[in-house]
């Protein structure tokens, strides 16, 4: 099959297929776990039961009629693409956004790619003496993101599939309350949906990271923690009390000058993380928390949220 034919069969732009072909090159793929072992692995990855059932039902068995030639090609080359950038720390789309309503193979193709990388990245973790508890806690972000995507009725997945390649390339580690991303001189902080962002929980996570990276990656030198998020937008202080967890988190950072084009659309991201929906009208969103009311009132006033970058010394 040529790339034009693959793109036509997948229903995606040929440029997207060409990108996979270029980035994967002739690099090696990786096998999926044995199907008999998959339920236990999905459980370790915190995959919710509904998603686990779908993943097992759509498993890419050699004789599965769900898996056409073009889907098998994309799965193989998507895994190779991720492996080719192993330890890379930029967000990496593993392939084109697929029409996920066409069946289970289409819906979970990049989940299968993630599963194929589990043994690869865990071997890397072992080489660096990373504890199993950290390894599995990090990789279990798959289940968390699948649960969020199901809650968002499929609206969350396109960005999540790129985010999760960081985990399968050994670039992100969940240490307590925060996720820590290896980078160029700075450890990037991410805030998973896993409970209150209390100063005590943040302090404990930062302390763990201060010990973790010199121990397991002694050749890498980090001088700062960094974060890029709408959560650092100073406009939030117009609405939130000074002792709120978000404001106290903001105070840790020295912000870089605001650049309008530097980062995702913050208005979309606040809806994604504040309400887990991108399609519900503002006047139908819940107003249960101070943060939710702030988000809605700000947007209804015709104002915009900003994606801000900040850092502070380790």
CSV table of C-alpha atoms in Angstrom, one decimal:
chain,number,residue,atom,x,y,z
A,1,UNK,CA,0.0,0.0,0.0
A,2,UNK,CA,1.3,3.5,-0.8
A,3,UNK,CA,0.8,6.4,1.6
A,4,UNK,CA,-2.0,8.0,-0.5
A,5,UNK,CA,-3.9,4.8,-0.3
A,6,UNK,CA,-3.3,4.4,3.4
A,7,UNK,CA,-4.5,8.0,4.0
A,8,UNK,CA,-7.6,7.5,1.9
A,9,UNK,CA,-8.5,4.3,3.8
A,10,UNK,CA,-7.9,5.9,7.2
A,11,UNK,CA,-9.8,9.1,6.2
A,12,UNK,CA,-7.0,11.4,7.2
A,13,UNK,CA,-4.8,13.9,5.3
A,14,UNK,CA,-1.9,12.3,3.5
A,15,UNK,CA,0.4,14.7,5.2
A,16,UNK,CA,-0.4,13.1,8.5
A,17,UNK,CA,0.4,9.6,7.1
A,18,UNK,CA,3.6,10.9,5.5
A,19,UNK,CA,4.7,12.4,8.9
A,20,UNK,CA,4.3,8.9,10.6
A,21,UNK,CA,6.3,7.4,7.7
A,22,UNK,CA,9.1,9.9,8.0
A,23,UNK,CA,9.4,9.9,11.8
A,24,UNK,CA,9.1,6.2,12.2
A,25,UNK,CA,11.5,5.5,9.3
A,26,UNK,CA,12.6,1.8,9.3
A,27,UNK,CA,12.8,1.8,13.1
A,28,UNK,CA,11.7,-1.1,15.2
A,29,UNK,CA,8.2,-1.5,16.5
A,30,UNK,CA,7.5,-3.5,19.7
A,31,UNK,CA,5.1,-6.3,20.4
A,32,UNK,CA,1.9,-6.0,22.4
A,33,UNK,CA,1.8,-8.0,25.7
A,34,UNK,CA,0.3,-11.4,25.4
A,35,UNK,CA,-3.5,-11.1,25.4
A,36,UNK,CA,-3.7,-13.5,28.4
A,37,UNK,CA,-1.6,-11.0,30.4
A,38,UNK,CA,-3.4,-7.9,29.2
A,39,UNK,CA,-6.2,-7.8,31.9
A,40,UNK,CA,-3.7,-7.7,34.7
A,41,UNK,CA,-1.7,-5.1,32.9
A,42,UNK,CA,-4.7,-2.9,32.3
A,43,UNK,CA,-5.6,-3.2,36.0
A,44,UNK,CA,-2.0,-2.0,36.9
A,45,UNK,CA,-2.6,0.9,34.5
A,46,UNK,CA,-5.8,1.9,36.3
A,47,UNK,CA,-7.8,1.4,33.2
A,48,UNK,CA,-11.6,1.6,34.1
A,49,UNK,CA,-13.6,-1.6,33.5
A,50,UNK,CA,-15.6,-0.2,30.6
A,51,UNK,CA,-12.5,0.8,28.7
A,52,UNK,CA,-10.7,-2.4,29.6
A,53,UNK,CA,-13.6,-4.4,28.2
A,54,UNK,CA,-13.5,-2.5,25.0
A,55,UNK,CA,-9.7,-2.8,24.7
A,56,UNK,CA,-9.9,-6.6,25.1
A,57,UNK,CA,-12.8,-6.9,22.7
A,58,UNK,CA,-10.8,-4.9,20.1
A,59,UNK,CA,-7.5,-6.7,20.6
A,60,UNK,CA,-5.4,-6.8,17.4
A,61,UNK,CA,-5.4,-10.6,17.1
A,62,UNK,CA,-3.8,-11.8,13.8
A,63,UNK,CA,-7.2,-13.0,12.5
A,64,UNK,CA,-9.3,-10.1,13.8
A,65,UNK,CA,-11.6,-8.6,11.1
A,66,UNK,CA,-11.5,-5.3,13.0
A,67,UNK,CA,-7.9,-4.8,12.0
A,68,UNK,CA,-7.5,-3.8,8.4
A,69,UNK,CA,-4.2,-3.6,6.6
A,70,UNK,CA,-4.0,0.2,7.0
A,71,UNK,CA,-4.8,0.0,10.7
A,72,UNK,CA,-2.1,-2.6,11.3
A,73,UNK,CA,0.4,-0.5,9.4
A,74,UNK,CA,-0.5,2.6,11.5
A,75,UNK,CA,-0.2,0.7,14.8
A,76,UNK,CA,3.2,-0.8,13.9
A,77,UNK,CA,4.6,2.6,12.6
A,78,UNK,CA,3.1,4.6,15.5
A,79,UNK,CA,5.0,2.3,18.0
A,80,UNK,CA,8.1,2.8,15.9
A,81,UNK,CA,7.6,6.5,15.8
A,82,UNK,CA,7.5,6.7,19.6
A,83,UNK,CA,10.5,4.4,20.0
A,84,UNK,CA,12.5,6.5,17.6
A,85,UNK,CA,12.1,9.5,20.0
A,86,UNK,CA,12.7,7.5,23.2
A,87,UNK,CA,13.7,9.8,26.1
A,88,UNK,CA,12.5,12.8,24.1
A,89,UNK,CA,10.8,15.4,26.2
A,90,UNK,CA,8.6,17.3,23.7
A,91,UNK,CA,4.9,16.4,23.3
A,92,UNK,CA,4.7,13.9,20.4
A,93,UNK,CA,1.5,13.1,18.4
A,94,UNK,CA,1.9,9.4,17.8
A,95,UNK,CA,-0.2,9.6,14.6
A,96,UNK,CA,-3.2,11.3,13.0
A,97,UNK,CA,-6.4,11.9,14.8
A,98,UNK,CA,-8.6,9.0,13.9
A,99,UNK,CA,-12.4,8.8,13.5
A,100,UNK,CA,-12.9,6.9,16.7
A,101,UNK,CA,-16.6,6.1,16.0
A,102,UNK,CA,-15.6,3.6,13.3
A,103,UNK,CA,-15.0,0.8,15.8
A,104,UNK,CA,-12.9,-0.4,18.7
A,105,UNK,CA,-9.7,-0.8,16.6
A,106,UNK,CA,-10.0,2.9,15.6
A,107,UNK,CA,-11.1,4.0,19.1
A,108,UNK,CA,-8.2,2.4,20.9
A,109,UNK,CA,-5.3,2.2,18.4
A,110,UNK,CA,-3.1,4.5,20.3
A,111,UNK,CA,-3.9,2.7,23.6
A,112,UNK,CA,-2.5,-0.5,22.0
A,113,UNK,CA,0.6,1.5,20.9
A,114,UNK,CA,1.0,2.6,24.6
A,115,UNK,CA,0.6,-1.0,25.8
A,116,UNK,CA,3.3,-2.1,23.4
A,117,UNK,CA,5.7,0.4,25.0
A,118,UNK,CA,5.0,-0.6,28.6
A,119,UNK,CA,7.7,-3.3,28.6
A,120,UNK,CA,10.1,-1.1,26.7
A,121,UNK,CA,9.8,1.8,29.2
A,122,UNK,CA,9.7,-0.4,32.3
A,123,UNK,CA,13.0,-2.0,31.1
A,124,UNK,CA,14.4,1.6,30.9
A,125,UNK,CA,13.1,2.3,34.4
A,126,UNK,CA,14.8,-0.7,35.7
A,127,UNK,CA,18.1,0.3,34.1
A,128,UNK,CA,17.9,3.5,36.1
A,129,UNK,CA,16.8,1.8,39.3
A,130,UNK,CA,13.5,3.5,39.4
A,131,UNK,CA,11.2,1.8,41.9
A,132,UNK,CA,8.2,-0.2,40.6
A,133,UNK,CA,5.9,1.9,42.6
A,134,UNK,CA,7.0,5.0,40.7
A,135,UNK,CA,7.0,3.2,37.4
A,136,UNK,CA,3.4,1.9,37.7
A,137,UNK,CA,2.1,5.1,39.3
A,138,UNK,CA,3.5,7.0,36.3
A,139,UNK,CA,2.2,4.7,33.6
A,140,UNK,CA,-1.3,4.5,35.3
A,141,UNK,CA,-1.9,7.9,33.9
A,142,UNK,CA,-3.3,6.0,31.0
A,143,UNK,CA,-6.3,4.9,33.0
A,144,UNK,CA,-6.8,8.4,34.5
A,145,UNK,CA,-6.9,9.9,31.0
A,146,UNK,CA,-9.2,7.3,29.5
A,147,UNK,CA,-11.7,7.9,32.4
A,148,UNK,CA,-11.5,11.7,31.7
A,149,UNK,CA,-12.0,11.1,28.0
A,150,UNK,CA,-15.0,8.9,28.6
A,151,UNK,CA,-16.4,11.7,30.8
A,152,UNK,CA,-15.7,14.1,28.0
A,153,UNK,CA,-17.5,11.9,25.5
A,154,UNK,CA,-14.3,11.6,23.4
A,155,UNK,CA,-13.4,15.3,23.3
A,156,UNK,CA,-10.3,14.8,25.4
A,157,UNK,CA,-8.4,12.2,23.5
A,158,UNK,CA,-6.6,14.1,20.8
A,159,UNK,CA,-4.4,16.0,23.2
A,160,UNK,CA,-4.1,13.1,25.6
A,161,UNK,CA,-2.7,10.7,23.0
A,162,UNK,CA,0.3,13.2,22.6
A,163,UNK,CA,0.7,13.7,26.3
A,164,UNK,CA,0.9,10.0,27.0
A,165,UNK,CA,3.9,9.5,24.7
A,166,UNK,CA,5.9,11.3,27.4
A,167,UNK,CA,5.2,8.5,29.8
A,168,UNK,CA,6.1,5.7,27.3
A,169,UNK,CA,9.4,7.5,26.4
A,170,UNK,CA,10.6,7.7,30.0
A,171,UNK,CA,10.2,11.5,30.2
A,172,UNK,CA,7.5,11.9,32.9
A,173,UNK,CA,7.4,10.6,36.4
A,174,UNK,CA,4.6,10.9,38.9
A,175,UNK,CA,6.1,11.6,42.3
A,176,UNK,CA,3.3,12.2,44.8
A,177,UNK,CA,0.9,15.0,43.9
A,178,UNK,CA,2.8,16.3,40.8
A,179,UNK,CA,4.1,14.8,37.6
A,180,UNK,CA,7.7,15.8,36.8
A,181,UNK,CA,8.9,16.1,33.2
A,182,UNK,CA,12.5,15.9,32.2
A,183,UNK,CA,13.6,18.8,30.1
A,184,UNK,CA,16.4,21.1,29.1
A,185,UNK,CA,17.8,22.4,32.4
A,186,UNK,CA,14.4,22.5,34.1
A,187,UNK,CA,12.0,19.9,35.5
A,188,UNK,CA,8.5,20.6,34.1
A,189,UNK,CA,5.6,20.4,36.6
A,190,UNK,CA,2.2,18.9,35.6
A,191,UNK,CA,-0.9,18.7,37.8
A,192,UNK,CA,-2.9,15.5,37.4
A,193,UNK,CA,-6.5,15.3,38.4
A,194,UNK,CA,-5.8,13.5,41.7
A,195,UNK,CA,-7.0,15.6,44.6
A,196,UNK,CA,-6.4,19.0,46.3
A,197,UNK,CA,-3.3,20.9,45.3
A,198,UNK,CA,-2.4,21.7,48.9
A,199,UNK,CA,1.0,23.4,49.7
A,200,UNK,CA,1.9,20.4,51.9
A,201,UNK,CA,1.3,17.9,49.0
A,202,UNK,CA,3.2,20.1,46.6
A,203,UNK,CA,6.2,20.5,49.0
A,204,UNK,CA,6.4,16.8,49.5
A,205,UNK,CA,6.3,16.2,45.7
A,206,UNK,CA,9.0,18.8,45.0
A,207,UNK,CA,11.2,17.3,47.8
A,208,UNK,CA,10.8,13.9,46.3
A,209,UNK,CA,11.8,15.2,42.9
A,210,UNK,CA,14.9,16.9,44.3
A,211,UNK,CA,16.1,13.5,45.5
A,212,UNK,CA,14.8,11.4,42.6
A,213,UNK,CA,16.5,13.0,39.6
A,214,UNK,CA,20.0,13.2,40.9
A,215,UNK,CA,19.7,9.6,42.1
A,216,UNK,CA,18.3,8.1,38.9
A,217,UNK,CA,19.6,10.5,36.2
A,218,UNK,CA,22.9,11.8,37.7
A,219,UNK,CA,24.2,13.0,34.3
A,220,UNK,CA,21.3,15.4,33.9
A,221,UNK,CA,21.6,18.8,35.6
A,222,UNK,CA,18.5,20.7,36.6
A,223,UNK,CA,18.5,24.2,38.1
A,224,UNK,CA,14.8,25.0,38.2
A,225,UNK,CA,11.2,23.8,38.3
A,226,UNK,CA,9.0,25.1,35.5
A,227,UNK,CA,5.4,25.1,34.7
A,228,UNK,CA,3.2,26.2,31.7
A,229,UNK,CA,-0.5,26.4,32.5
A,230,UNK,CA,-3.6,28.6,32.7
A,231,UNK,CA,-3.3,27.9,36.4
A,232,UNK,CA,-0.5,30.4,36.5
A,233,UNK,CA,-2.7,33.2,35.0
A,234,UNK,CA,-2.6,36.1,37.5
A,235,UNK,CA,-6.1,37.0,36.5
A,236,UNK,CA,-7.3,34.1,38.7
A,237,UNK,CA,-6.4,36.3,41.7
A,238,UNK,CA,-9.3,38.6,40.8
A,239,UNK,CA,-11.6,35.8,41.8
A,240,UNK,CA,-9.9,33.4,44.2
A,241,UNK,CA,-9.0,34.1,47.8
A,242,UNK,CA,-5.4,34.7,48.7
A,243,UNK,CA,-5.2,31.5,50.7
A,244,UNK,CA,-6.6,29.3,47.9
A,245,UNK,CA,-4.4,26.4,46.8
A,246,UNK,CA,-4.1,27.8,43.3
A,247,UNK,CA,-3.0,31.2,44.4
A,248,UNK,CA,-0.5,29.7,46.8
A,249,UNK,CA,0.8,27.5,44.0
A,250,UNK,CA,1.1,30.6,41.7
A,251,UNK,CA,3.2,32.4,44.3
A,252,UNK,CA,6.0,29.9,43.9
A,253,UNK,CA,6.8,31.0,40.3
A,254,UNK,CA,8.4,33.9,38.7
A,255,UNK,CA,6.4,34.4,35.5
A,256,UNK,CA,7.9,35.0,32.1
A,257,UNK,CA,6.4,37.9,30.1
A,258,UNK,CA,3.1,37.0,28.5
A,259,UNK,CA,3.2,35.9,24.9
A,260,UNK,CA,-0.2,35.5,23.2
A,261,UNK,CA,0.9,32.6,21.0
A,262,UNK,CA,3.0,30.7,23.5
A,263,UNK,CA,0.9,27.7,24.4
A,264,UNK,CA,-2.5,26.2,23.9
A,265,UNK,CA,-5.7,28.2,23.8
A,266,UNK,CA,-6.2,28.8,27.5
A,267,UNK,CA,-9.9,29.4,27.1
A,268,UNK,CA,-10.2,25.8,25.8
A,269,UNK,CA,-7.9,24.4,28.5
A,270,UNK,CA,-9.8,25.9,31.4
A,271,UNK,CA,-13.0,24.3,30.1
A,272,UNK,CA,-11.2,21.0,29.6
A,273,UNK,CA,-9.8,20.9,33.1
A,274,UNK,CA,-12.4,22.9,35.0
A,275,UNK,CA,-15.5,21.1,33.6
A,276,UNK,CA,-14.3,18.2,31.5
A,277,UNK,CA,-16.3,19.4,28.5
A,278,UNK,CA,-15.6,21.5,25.4
A,279,UNK,CA,-19.1,21.7,24.0
A,280,UNK,CA,-21.4,22.6,26.9
A,281,UNK,CA,-22.7,26.2,26.6
A,282,UNK,CA,-21.3,28.5,29.4
A,283,UNK,CA,-24.8,29.1,30.9
A,284,UNK,CA,-25.3,25.3,31.3
A,285,UNK,CA,-22.0,24.6,33.1
A,286,UNK,CA,-22.0,23.9,36.9
A,287,UNK,CA,-21.1,26.7,39.2
A,288,UNK,CA,-20.4,24.6,42.3
A,289,UNK,CA,-16.9,25.9,43.1
A,290,UNK,CA,-15.3,29.3,43.3
A,291,UNK,CA,-13.0,28.3,40.4
A,292,UNK,CA,-15.9,27.2,38.2
A,293,UNK,CA,-17.7,30.5,38.8
A,294,UNK,CA,-14.5,32.4,38.1
A,295,UNK,CA,-14.0,30.6,34.8
A,296,UNK,CA,-17.6,31.2,33.6
A,297,UNK,CA,-17.9,34.8,34.8
A,298,UNK,CA,-14.6,35.7,33.1
A,299,UNK,CA,-15.5,34.2,29.8
A,300,UNK,CA,-19.1,35.6,29.9
A,301,UNK,CA,-17.6,39.0,30.4
A,302,UNK,CA,-15.9,38.7,27.0
A,303,UNK,CA,-12.5,38.3,28.6
A,304,UNK,CA,-9.9,35.6,27.9
A,305,UNK,CA,-7.7,33.4,30.0
A,306,UNK,CA,-3.9,33.3,29.4
A,307,UNK,CA,-1.4,30.5,29.2
A,308,UNK,CA,1.5,31.5,31.3
A,309,UNK,CA,5.0,30.2,31.9
A,310,UNK,CA,6.9,30.4,35.1
A,311,UNK,CA,9.8,28.8,37.1
A,312,UNK,CA,11.6,28.9,40.4
A,313,UNK,CA,15.0,27.5,41.5
A,314,UNK,CA,15.3,24.0,42.7
